[in-house]
Short mmCIF file of C-alpha atoms and ligand atoms in Angstrom, two decimals:
data_model
loop_
_atom_site.label_atom_id
_atom_site.label_comp_id
_atom_site.label_asym_id
_atom_site.label_seq_id
_atom_site.Cartn_x
_atom_site.Cartn_y
_atom_site.Cartn_z
CA GLY A 1 -6.25 -37.47 32.03
CA GLY A 2 -9.69 -38.73 30.71
CA THR A 3 -12.80 -38.28 32.28
CA ALA A 4 -13.06 -39.66 35.57
CA LEU A 5 -15.68 -42.77 35.85
CA ALA A 6 -18.31 -42.70 38.35
CA LEU A 7 -19.63 -46.25 37.19
CA GLU A 8 -17.74 -49.01 35.19
CA VAL A 9 -19.48 -52.04 34.58
CA THR A 10 -17.25 -54.88 32.96
CA ASP A 11 -18.36 -57.99 31.34
CA LEU A 12 -21.31 -58.39 33.48
CA THR A 13 -23.42 -61.74 33.05
CA ALA A 14 -26.25 -62.34 35.25
CA GLY A 15 -29.59 -64.30 34.93
CA TYR A 16 -32.72 -66.06 36.61
CA GLY A 17 -32.04 -69.56 36.96
CA PRO A 18 -31.65 -70.76 33.70
CA VAL A 19 -32.68 -67.68 32.16
CA ARG A 20 -29.56 -65.56 31.00
CA ALA A 21 -30.60 -62.10 31.02
CA LEU A 22 -27.42 -60.36 30.64
CA ARG A 23 -24.17 -61.75 28.92
CA GLU A 24 -20.67 -59.87 29.12
CA VAL A 25 -22.35 -56.35 29.18
CA SER A 26 -19.74 -53.59 29.69
CA VAL A 27 -21.17 -50.04 30.42
CA GLU A 28 -19.41 -46.90 31.60
CA VAL A 29 -20.93 -43.93 33.27
CA PRO A 30 -18.53 -40.72 33.43
CA GLU A 31 -18.75 -38.82 36.49
CA GLY A 32 -21.61 -36.28 36.35
CA ALA A 33 -22.81 -37.58 33.12
CA VAL A 34 -26.32 -38.86 32.00
CA VAL A 35 -25.92 -42.23 30.07
CA THR A 36 -29.08 -44.42 28.65
CA VAL A 37 -29.49 -47.96 27.79
CA LEU A 38 -31.90 -48.48 25.06
CA GLY A 39 -33.66 -51.96 24.27
CA GLY A 40 -36.88 -53.31 23.55
CA ASN A 41 -39.08 -55.67 26.08
CA GLY A 42 -36.86 -58.18 27.80
CA ALA A 43 -33.42 -57.16 26.44
CA GLY A 44 -32.09 -56.93 30.12
CA LYS A 45 -32.31 -53.34 31.01
CA SER A 46 -34.13 -53.87 34.45
CA THR A 47 -31.56 -56.44 35.14
CA LEU A 48 -28.58 -54.25 34.55
CA LEU A 49 -29.97 -52.03 37.11
CA ARG A 50 -30.68 -54.60 39.45
CA ALA A 51 -27.07 -56.03 39.03
CA ILE A 52 -25.52 -52.78 39.60
CA SER A 53 -27.91 -51.94 42.70
CA ARG A 54 -27.31 -55.40 44.07
CA THR A 55 -31.11 -55.88 44.13
CA LEU A 56 -30.96 -58.66 41.84
CA PRO A 57 -31.40 -61.48 44.53
CA PHE A 58 -34.86 -59.92 45.49
CA HIS A 59 -36.13 -60.76 41.97
CA GLY A 60 -34.73 -64.38 42.32
CA GLY A 61 -31.71 -63.45 39.87
CA ALA A 62 -28.01 -63.60 40.48
CA VAL A 63 -24.86 -62.09 38.78
CA THR A 64 -22.59 -65.00 37.70
CA GLY A 65 -19.59 -63.02 36.25
CA GLY A 66 -18.25 -59.72 35.86
CA THR A 67 -17.55 -56.37 38.05
CA VAL A 68 -19.16 -53.49 38.85
CA ARG A 69 -17.16 -50.57 40.22
CA PHE A 70 -18.28 -47.08 41.57
CA GLY A 71 -15.94 -44.50 41.87
CA GLY A 72 -13.07 -47.00 41.69
CA ARG A 73 -14.39 -49.14 44.33
CA PRO A 74 -15.95 -52.74 43.89
CA LEU A 75 -19.71 -52.90 44.68
CA ASP A 76 -19.68 -56.74 44.00
CA GLY A 77 -20.78 -58.82 47.10
CA LEU A 78 -22.17 -55.63 48.73
CA ALA A 79 -25.68 -55.74 50.54
CA THR A 80 -27.93 -53.11 48.93
CA ASP A 81 -27.74 -50.93 51.77
CA ARG A 82 -23.95 -50.73 51.47
CA VAL A 83 -24.81 -49.70 47.60
CA VAL A 84 -26.62 -46.86 48.79
CA ALA A 85 -24.18 -45.87 51.14
CA ALA A 86 -21.69 -45.93 48.61
CA GLY A 87 -23.59 -43.42 46.83
CA VAL A 88 -25.66 -45.47 44.23
CA SER A 89 -29.75 -45.17 44.53
CA GLN A 90 -32.25 -46.84 42.19
CA VAL A 91 -35.50 -45.83 41.10
CA PRO A 92 -37.12 -49.24 40.50
CA GLU A 93 -39.35 -49.84 37.26
CA GLY A 94 -42.96 -49.28 38.01
CA ARG A 95 -42.36 -46.84 40.95
CA GLN A 96 -43.06 -49.04 43.70
CA VAL A 97 -43.72 -46.60 45.92
CA PHE A 98 -45.38 -47.64 49.68
CA ALA A 99 -49.01 -47.14 48.62
CA ARG A 100 -50.45 -46.98 51.99
CA MET A 101 -47.87 -44.91 53.54
CA THR A 102 -47.77 -41.10 53.34
CA VAL A 103 -45.60 -39.33 50.89
CA GLU A 104 -43.40 -38.07 53.65
CA ASP A 105 -42.77 -41.41 55.23
CA ASN A 106 -41.88 -42.75 51.70
CA LEU A 107 -39.52 -40.00 51.34
CA ARG A 108 -37.85 -40.98 54.91
CA ALA A 109 -37.96 -44.74 53.62
CA GLY A 110 -35.21 -43.08 51.06
CA THR A 111 -32.62 -42.61 53.92
CA LEU A 112 -32.60 -46.04 55.12
CA GLY A 113 -28.59 -46.87 54.58
CA ALA A 114 -27.79 -43.33 53.42
CA ARG A 115 -24.76 -41.86 54.43
CA GLY A 116 -25.05 -38.54 56.12
CA ASP A 117 -26.59 -37.32 59.48
CA ARG A 118 -29.74 -35.56 60.24
CA ALA A 119 -28.58 -32.17 58.65
CA ALA A 120 -27.83 -33.93 55.66
CA LYS A 121 -31.22 -35.61 55.43
CA ALA A 122 -33.11 -32.36 56.19
CA ALA A 123 -30.99 -30.70 53.16
CA ALA A 124 -31.89 -33.65 51.15
CA LEU A 125 -35.46 -33.33 52.06
CA ARG A 126 -35.57 -29.56 51.32
CA ARG A 127 -34.07 -30.53 48.01
CA VAL A 128 -36.56 -32.90 46.97
CA HIS A 129 -39.46 -30.63 47.84
CA GLU A 130 -37.89 -27.71 45.86
CA LEU A 131 -37.69 -30.16 42.72
CA PHE A 132 -41.23 -31.53 43.34
CA PRO A 133 -43.07 -29.07 45.59
CA VAL A 134 -46.23 -31.26 45.11
CA LEU A 135 -44.41 -33.74 47.58
CA ALA A 136 -44.46 -31.06 50.16
CA GLU A 137 -48.03 -30.13 49.43
CA ARG A 138 -49.06 -33.75 49.79
CA ALA A 139 -46.84 -34.81 52.64
CA ARG A 140 -49.55 -36.31 54.64
CA GLN A 141 -51.43 -37.85 51.95
CA GLN A 142 -51.28 -41.65 51.43
CA ALA A 143 -49.07 -42.14 48.37
CA GLY A 144 -51.24 -44.55 46.68
CA LEU A 145 -53.49 -41.60 45.83
CA LEU A 146 -51.25 -39.69 43.90
CA SER A 147 -51.49 -39.58 40.10
CA GLY A 148 -49.16 -41.90 38.25
CA GLY A 149 -46.64 -38.61 37.42
CA GLU A 150 -46.75 -37.75 41.24
CA GLN A 151 -45.91 -41.34 42.11
CA GLN A 152 -42.90 -41.22 39.69
CA MET A 153 -41.91 -37.88 41.27
CA LEU A 154 -42.08 -39.64 44.49
CA ALA A 155 -39.89 -42.65 43.43
CA VAL A 156 -37.35 -40.09 42.22
CA GLY A 157 -37.60 -38.12 45.41
CA ARG A 158 -37.42 -41.27 47.66
CA ALA A 159 -34.20 -42.29 45.69
CA LEU A 160 -32.76 -38.72 46.06
CA MET A 161 -33.22 -38.64 49.82
CA ALA A 162 -29.82 -40.57 50.03
CA SER A 163 -28.15 -37.79 48.08
CA PRO A 164 -26.76 -40.42 45.55
CA ARG A 165 -23.69 -39.56 43.30
CA LEU A 166 -25.36 -41.80 40.84
CA LEU A 167 -29.37 -42.37 39.92
CA LEU A 168 -30.15 -45.36 38.50
CA LEU A 169 -33.45 -44.82 36.64
CA ASP A 170 -35.51 -47.62 35.28
CA GLU A 171 -38.34 -46.34 32.72
CA PRO A 172 -39.26 -43.49 34.37
CA SER A 173 -41.86 -42.37 31.68
CA LEU A 174 -43.47 -45.54 31.38
CA GLY A 175 -47.28 -45.04 31.55
CA LEU A 176 -47.38 -41.39 31.56
CA ALA A 177 -48.72 -38.83 29.25
CA PRO A 178 -46.16 -37.38 26.95
CA LEU A 179 -46.72 -33.87 29.05
CA MET A 180 -45.76 -35.59 32.34
CA ALA A 181 -42.77 -37.67 30.71
CA ALA A 182 -41.51 -34.31 29.47
CA ARG A 183 -41.74 -32.86 33.03
CA ILE A 184 -39.81 -35.94 34.60
CA ALA A 185 -37.39 -35.36 31.85
CA ASP A 186 -36.86 -31.78 32.85
CA THR A 187 -36.26 -32.74 36.52
CA VAL A 188 -33.87 -35.48 35.45
CA ARG A 189 -32.04 -32.58 33.69
CA GLU A 190 -32.41 -30.32 36.68
CA ILE A 191 -30.67 -33.22 39.06
CA ASN A 192 -27.96 -34.08 36.97
CA ALA A 193 -27.11 -30.19 36.53
CA GLN A 194 -26.82 -30.34 40.56
CA GLY A 195 -24.09 -32.74 39.99
CA THR A 196 -25.88 -36.29 39.96
CA ALA A 197 -24.59 -38.58 37.47
CA VAL A 198 -27.52 -40.56 36.02
CA LEU A 199 -27.80 -44.22 34.33
CA LEU A 200 -31.32 -44.11 32.46
CA VAL A 201 -33.14 -47.24 31.18
CA GLU A 202 -35.96 -46.35 28.73
CA GLN A 203 -38.05 -47.65 25.95
CA ASN A 204 -39.01 -44.08 24.98
CA ALA A 205 -35.47 -43.90 22.99
CA ALA A 206 -36.53 -40.27 21.58
CA LEU A 207 -36.50 -38.87 25.07
CA ALA A 208 -33.50 -40.96 26.34
CA LEU A 209 -31.41 -39.53 23.53
CA ARG A 210 -32.27 -35.98 24.01
CA LEU A 211 -31.43 -36.31 27.79
CA ALA A 212 -28.15 -38.52 27.72
CA SER A 213 -24.64 -37.61 26.37
CA ARG A 214 -24.08 -41.38 25.77
CA ALA A 215 -26.26 -44.05 25.04
CA TYR A 216 -25.96 -48.10 24.83
CA VAL A 217 -28.45 -50.34 23.08
CA LEU A 218 -29.03 -53.66 24.70
CA GLU A 219 -30.53 -56.62 22.48
CA VAL A 220 -31.25 -59.88 24.18
CA GLY A 221 -28.76 -59.32 26.80
CA ARG A 222 -25.91 -58.19 24.88
CA VAL A 223 -24.54 -54.71 24.20
CA THR A 224 -24.99 -54.27 20.34
CA LEU A 225 -24.29 -50.62 20.02
CA SER A 226 -22.80 -47.77 21.80
CA GLY A 227 -21.54 -44.09 21.22
CA PRO A 228 -22.54 -40.46 21.67
CA ALA A 229 -26.17 -40.14 22.08
CA ALA A 230 -26.23 -37.62 19.10
CA GLU A 231 -24.60 -39.91 16.99
CA LEU A 232 -26.93 -42.88 17.65
CA ALA A 233 -30.02 -40.42 17.31
CA ALA A 234 -28.74 -39.82 13.84
CA SER A 235 -28.03 -43.60 12.77
CA ASP A 236 -30.46 -45.05 10.44
CA GLU A 237 -30.54 -48.35 12.31
CA ILE A 238 -31.63 -46.84 15.89
CA ARG A 239 -33.92 -44.29 13.83
CA ARG A 240 -35.58 -47.02 12.29
CA ARG A 241 -35.79 -49.58 15.36
CA TYR A 242 -36.12 -47.14 18.18
CA LEU A 243 -37.55 -43.80 17.08
CA GLY A 244 -39.92 -45.19 14.44
CA VAL A 245 -38.64 -43.30 11.69
CA ALA A 246 -38.74 -44.91 8.24
P1 ATP R 301 -38.82 -54.77 30.19
O1 ATP R 301 -38.79 -53.22 29.51
O2 ATP R 301 -39.86 -55.56 29.30
O3 ATP R 301 -38.86 -54.67 31.95
P2 ATP R 301 -35.94 -55.08 30.33
O4 ATP R 301 -35.03 -54.82 28.99
O5 ATP R 301 -35.93 -54.53 31.63
O6 ATP R 301 -37.51 -55.45 29.62
P3 ATP R 301 -35.40 -57.55 31.84
O7 ATP R 301 -36.56 -57.38 32.81
O8 ATP R 301 -34.11 -57.38 32.64
O9 ATP R 301 -35.79 -56.90 30.60
O10 ATP R 301 -35.53 -58.86 31.43
C1 ATP R 301 -34.49 -59.71 30.93
C2 ATP R 301 -34.65 -61.21 30.78
O11 ATP R 301 -34.95 -61.83 31.96
C3 ATP R 301 -36.17 -61.48 30.06
O12 ATP R 301 -35.87 -62.65 29.23
C4 ATP R 301 -37.08 -61.98 31.16
O13 ATP R 301 -38.04 -62.70 31.13
C5 ATP R 301 -36.20 -62.33 32.35
N1 ATP R 301 -36.75 -61.99 33.95
C6 ATP R 301 -36.71 -60.71 34.27
N2 ATP R 301 -37.10 -60.82 35.63
C7 ATP R 301 -37.12 -61.95 35.85
C8 ATP R 301 -37.42 -62.69 36.84
N3 ATP R 301 -37.82 -62.09 38.02
N4 ATP R 301 -37.44 -64.19 36.78
C9 ATP R 301 -37.37 -64.70 35.97
N5 ATP R 301 -36.99 -64.34 34.55
C10 ATP R 301 -37.23 -62.87 34.79
#
């Protein structure tokens, strides 16, 4: 048989009132894979992740067509916490850590809606601390006092507290210095090596294509190109438009 699919998005249409942000978008993430969605500003990348995690209504948007299946089960119509319980966690654009809460309480917030008992949550916390030792060192510090890179680590750590089988990552490198972006990329690789599939939205196409095995290009709400990441990275059009190579 073929590769088992973790996530199957079919003909998804979504928007904000009159704004159609996604038009019949289909995206697949095989079990255990890293898949990236590239695209410029306003292409619909964040909307796609919000539609999958069902957080779109909190942004004033709605899904108006298509389906999202995870592990063969439809996620359509589920509340966000049920999506988390099903094994899908999102790291939102701009981190959105709770600035006035401690690092520790931010991580604890990530277990809301998560499946698993106390022991599972304790194991998740150990794993997050192993991935990001700084989050253990700064456990009692206010999250708002962390650097941008550390806040990104916290946002990823918070999502991992739910022990997801699929991580939705929205622009993890945004606003970070190249060295810090590379460190975040390394941890994405490590998280994936530990068995979590990743759907990565990035404007940094070079970084994303190095991490992913497959890639999609989204333009004004439509998928215009998809294929193996190495193939896209070699394509003249991708090199010109997204990798800044003349
Ligand atoms: P960016 O990298 O700039 O976030 P993106 O590819 O993630 O871009 P989206 O944020 O998904 O794109 O936006 C897709 C379209 O939906 C754009 O036209 C945008 O202006 C619009 N949009 C996004 N969020 C909202 C919102 N909360 N209300 C109304 N329109 C929105």
